[in-house]
GROMACS .gro file of C-alpha atoms in nm:
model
  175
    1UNK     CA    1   5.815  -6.803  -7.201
    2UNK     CA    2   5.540  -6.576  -7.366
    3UNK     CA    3   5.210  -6.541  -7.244
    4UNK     CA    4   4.949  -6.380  -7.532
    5UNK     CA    5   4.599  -6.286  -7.411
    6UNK     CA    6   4.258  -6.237  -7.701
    7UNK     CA    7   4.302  -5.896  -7.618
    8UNK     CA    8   4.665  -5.840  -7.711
    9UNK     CA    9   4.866  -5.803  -7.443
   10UNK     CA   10   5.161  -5.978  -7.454
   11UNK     CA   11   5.428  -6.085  -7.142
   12UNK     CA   12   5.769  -6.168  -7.111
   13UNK     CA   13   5.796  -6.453  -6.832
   14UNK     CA   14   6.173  -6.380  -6.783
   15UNK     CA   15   6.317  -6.657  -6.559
   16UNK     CA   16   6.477  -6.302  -6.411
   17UNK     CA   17   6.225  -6.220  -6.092
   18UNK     CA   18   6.290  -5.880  -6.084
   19UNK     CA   19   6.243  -5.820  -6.467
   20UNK     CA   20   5.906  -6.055  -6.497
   21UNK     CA   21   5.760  -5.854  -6.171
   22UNK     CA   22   5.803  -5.548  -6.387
   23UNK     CA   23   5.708  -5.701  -6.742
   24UNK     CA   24   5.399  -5.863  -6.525
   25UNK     CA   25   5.332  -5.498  -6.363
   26UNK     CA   26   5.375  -5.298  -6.747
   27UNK     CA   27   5.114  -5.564  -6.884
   28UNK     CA   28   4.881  -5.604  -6.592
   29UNK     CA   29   4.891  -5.338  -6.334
   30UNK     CA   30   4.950  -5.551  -6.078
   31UNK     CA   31   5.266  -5.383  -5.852
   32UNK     CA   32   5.565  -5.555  -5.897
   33UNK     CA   33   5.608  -5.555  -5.511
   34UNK     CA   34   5.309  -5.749  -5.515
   35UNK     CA   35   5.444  -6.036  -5.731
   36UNK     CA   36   5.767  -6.057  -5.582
   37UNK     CA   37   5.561  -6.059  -5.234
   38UNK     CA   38   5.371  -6.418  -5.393
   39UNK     CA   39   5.723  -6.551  -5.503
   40UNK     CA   40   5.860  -6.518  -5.220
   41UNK     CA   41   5.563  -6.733  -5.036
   42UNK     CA   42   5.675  -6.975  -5.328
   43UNK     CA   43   5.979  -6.974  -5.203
   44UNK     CA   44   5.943  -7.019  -4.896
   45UNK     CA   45   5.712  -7.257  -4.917
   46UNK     CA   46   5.969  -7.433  -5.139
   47UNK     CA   47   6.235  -7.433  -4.842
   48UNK     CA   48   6.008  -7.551  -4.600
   49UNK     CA   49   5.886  -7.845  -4.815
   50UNK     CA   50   6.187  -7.997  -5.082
   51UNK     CA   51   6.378  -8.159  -4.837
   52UNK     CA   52   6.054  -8.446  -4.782
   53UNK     CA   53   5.881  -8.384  -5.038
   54UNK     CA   54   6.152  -8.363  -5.333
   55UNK     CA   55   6.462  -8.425  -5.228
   56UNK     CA   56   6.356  -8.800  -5.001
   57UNK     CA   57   6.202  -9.104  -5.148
   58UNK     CA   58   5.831  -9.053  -5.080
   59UNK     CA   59   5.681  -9.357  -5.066
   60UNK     CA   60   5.571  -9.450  -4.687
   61UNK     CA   61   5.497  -9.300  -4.362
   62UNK     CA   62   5.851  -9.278  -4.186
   63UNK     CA   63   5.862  -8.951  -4.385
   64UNK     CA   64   5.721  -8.805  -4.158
   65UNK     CA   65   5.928  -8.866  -3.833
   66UNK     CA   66   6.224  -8.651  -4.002
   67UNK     CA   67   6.334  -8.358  -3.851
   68UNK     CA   68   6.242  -8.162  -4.164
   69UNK     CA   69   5.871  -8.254  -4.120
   70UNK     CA   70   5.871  -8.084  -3.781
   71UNK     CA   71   5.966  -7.747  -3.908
   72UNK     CA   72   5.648  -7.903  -4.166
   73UNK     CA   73   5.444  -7.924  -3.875
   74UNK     CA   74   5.511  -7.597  -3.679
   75UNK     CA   75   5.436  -7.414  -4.046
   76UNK     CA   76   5.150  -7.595  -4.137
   77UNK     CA   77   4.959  -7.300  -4.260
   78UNK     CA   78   5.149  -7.169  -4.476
   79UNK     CA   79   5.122  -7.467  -4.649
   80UNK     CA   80   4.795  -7.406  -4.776
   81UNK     CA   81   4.739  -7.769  -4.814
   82UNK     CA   82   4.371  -7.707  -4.738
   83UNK     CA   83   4.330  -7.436  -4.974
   84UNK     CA   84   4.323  -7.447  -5.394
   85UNK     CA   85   4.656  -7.326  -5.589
   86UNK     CA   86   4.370  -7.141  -5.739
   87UNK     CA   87   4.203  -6.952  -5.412
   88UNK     CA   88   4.545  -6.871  -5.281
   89UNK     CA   89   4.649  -6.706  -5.646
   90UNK     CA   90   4.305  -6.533  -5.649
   91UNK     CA   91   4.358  -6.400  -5.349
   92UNK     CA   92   4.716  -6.273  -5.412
   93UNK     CA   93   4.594  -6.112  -5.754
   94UNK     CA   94   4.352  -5.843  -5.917
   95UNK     CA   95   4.466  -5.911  -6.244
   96UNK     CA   96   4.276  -6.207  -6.417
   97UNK     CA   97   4.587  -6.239  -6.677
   98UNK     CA   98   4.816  -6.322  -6.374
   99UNK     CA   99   4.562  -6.557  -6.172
  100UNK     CA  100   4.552  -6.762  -6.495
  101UNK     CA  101   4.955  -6.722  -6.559
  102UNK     CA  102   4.993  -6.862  -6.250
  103UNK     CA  103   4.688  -7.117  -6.254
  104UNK     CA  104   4.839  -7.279  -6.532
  105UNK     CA  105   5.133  -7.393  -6.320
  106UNK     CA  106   4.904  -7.686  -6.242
  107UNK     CA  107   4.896  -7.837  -6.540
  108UNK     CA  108   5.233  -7.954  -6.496
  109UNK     CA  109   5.135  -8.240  -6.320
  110UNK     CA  110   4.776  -8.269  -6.463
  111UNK     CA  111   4.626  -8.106  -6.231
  112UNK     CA  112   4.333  -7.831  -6.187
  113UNK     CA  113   4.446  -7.533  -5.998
  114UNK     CA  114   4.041  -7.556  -5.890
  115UNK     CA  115   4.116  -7.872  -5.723
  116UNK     CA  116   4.512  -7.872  -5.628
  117UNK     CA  117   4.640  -7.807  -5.287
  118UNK     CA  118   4.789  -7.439  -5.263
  119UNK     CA  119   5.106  -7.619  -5.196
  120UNK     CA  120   5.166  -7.673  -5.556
  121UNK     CA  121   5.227  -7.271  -5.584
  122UNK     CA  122   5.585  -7.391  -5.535
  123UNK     CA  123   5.654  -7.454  -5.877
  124UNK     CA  124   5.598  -7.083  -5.954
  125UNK     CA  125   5.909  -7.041  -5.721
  126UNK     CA  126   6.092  -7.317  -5.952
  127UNK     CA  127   5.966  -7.122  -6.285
  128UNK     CA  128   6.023  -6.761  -6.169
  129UNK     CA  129   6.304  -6.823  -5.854
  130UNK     CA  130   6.549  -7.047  -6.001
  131UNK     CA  131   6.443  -7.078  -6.367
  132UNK     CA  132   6.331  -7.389  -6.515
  133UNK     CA  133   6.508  -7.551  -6.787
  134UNK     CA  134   6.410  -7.793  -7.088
  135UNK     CA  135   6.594  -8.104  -7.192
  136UNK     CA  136   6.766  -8.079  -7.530
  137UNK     CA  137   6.606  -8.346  -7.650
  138UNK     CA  138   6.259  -8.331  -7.474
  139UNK     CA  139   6.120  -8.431  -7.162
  140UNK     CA  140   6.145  -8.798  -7.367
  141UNK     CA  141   6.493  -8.819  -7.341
  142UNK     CA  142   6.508  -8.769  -6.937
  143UNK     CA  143   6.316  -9.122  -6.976
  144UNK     CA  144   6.516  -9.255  -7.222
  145UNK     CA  145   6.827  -9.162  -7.036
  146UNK     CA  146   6.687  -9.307  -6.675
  147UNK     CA  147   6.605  -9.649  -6.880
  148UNK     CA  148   6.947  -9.696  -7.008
  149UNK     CA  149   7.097  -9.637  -6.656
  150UNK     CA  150   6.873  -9.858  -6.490
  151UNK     CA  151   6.916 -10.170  -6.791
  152UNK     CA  152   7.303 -10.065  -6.702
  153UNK     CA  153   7.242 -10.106  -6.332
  154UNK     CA  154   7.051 -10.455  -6.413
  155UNK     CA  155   6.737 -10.303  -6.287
  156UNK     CA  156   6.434 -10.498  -6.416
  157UNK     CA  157   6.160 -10.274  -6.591
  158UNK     CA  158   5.786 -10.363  -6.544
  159UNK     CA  159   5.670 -10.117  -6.797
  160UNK     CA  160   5.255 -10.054  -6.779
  161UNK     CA  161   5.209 -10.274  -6.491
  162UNK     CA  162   5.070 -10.092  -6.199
  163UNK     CA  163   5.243 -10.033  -5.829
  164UNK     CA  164   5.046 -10.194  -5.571
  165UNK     CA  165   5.323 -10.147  -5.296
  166UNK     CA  166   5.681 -10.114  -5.269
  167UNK     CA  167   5.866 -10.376  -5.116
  168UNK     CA  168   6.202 -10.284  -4.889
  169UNK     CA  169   6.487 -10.511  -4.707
  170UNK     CA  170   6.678 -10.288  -4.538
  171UNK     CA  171   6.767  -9.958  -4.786
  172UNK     CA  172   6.695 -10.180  -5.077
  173UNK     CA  173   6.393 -10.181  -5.324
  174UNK     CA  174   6.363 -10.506  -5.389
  175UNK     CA  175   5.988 -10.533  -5.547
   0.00000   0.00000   0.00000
């Protein structure tokens, strides 16, 4: 990914850490020990969090009794639940171009990074960690692709009706 600036700068966003901490130090000054310092808070951050919050249905309560949410619990603050992706970044950075670099991770989910929880910083650690990766065939085709397999599953579609609850019996979604 290329970031361009109205001044001229220019940066390489190499899925490599160690080369986008130097491209990101060359273009803005900031010290690449300083950027790999904030992704590894993503990171971190990202281990204490995917296994409820990505990796597990989502969608009541009982979350919450896991194991995994205890090691939640004892880390709270480094959460930053209770701060804005944009404070934390902000407070990481000097460099304006690399606040908004990383502000913009926000928008992946329609967010603000004004108004998001500094626990979103985690998908910098997806982006610059592990790489990110687009569909051939667009972000479409994932939906396309998850239709047919539930129609092939005999999964009835409600398209553009909205979720009120989610009904369970036993480990099975059943409305």
């Amino acid at each position: 990914c290329r970031y361009f600036w109205d001044d001229g700068a220019l940066l390489n966003a190499w899925t490599d850490r160690n080369r986008f901490a130097e491209e990101a130090e060359r273009v803005t000054g900031e010290s690449r020990e300083t950027v790999l310092g904030f992704l590894d808070e993503c990171a971190e951050l990202y281990d204490l969090t995917s296994g409820i919050f990505i990796f597990s249905p989502f969608y009541q309560f009982d979350n919450f009794r896991k194991p995994e949410s205890l090691n939640v619990a004892r880390n709270f603050r480094k959460l930053n639940a209770f701060s804005t992706m944009h404070g934390v970044i902000s407070s990481r950075f000097k460099s304006p171009k690399l606040v908004q670099l990383f502000d913009r991770y926000a928008t992946y989910n329609g967010s603000s990074p004004y108004r998001a929880p500094g626990t979103l910083n985690v998908i910098a650690h997806l982006e610059h960690n592990m790489g990110a990766f687009f569909p051939e065939g667009g972000m479409r085709d994932i939906i396309r692709a998850l239709e047919k397999l539930a129609v092939r599953c005999s999964v009835s579609l409600h398209n553009g009706s909205e979720v009120r609850s989610v009904v369970r019996d036993g480990s099975r979604i059943t409305g």
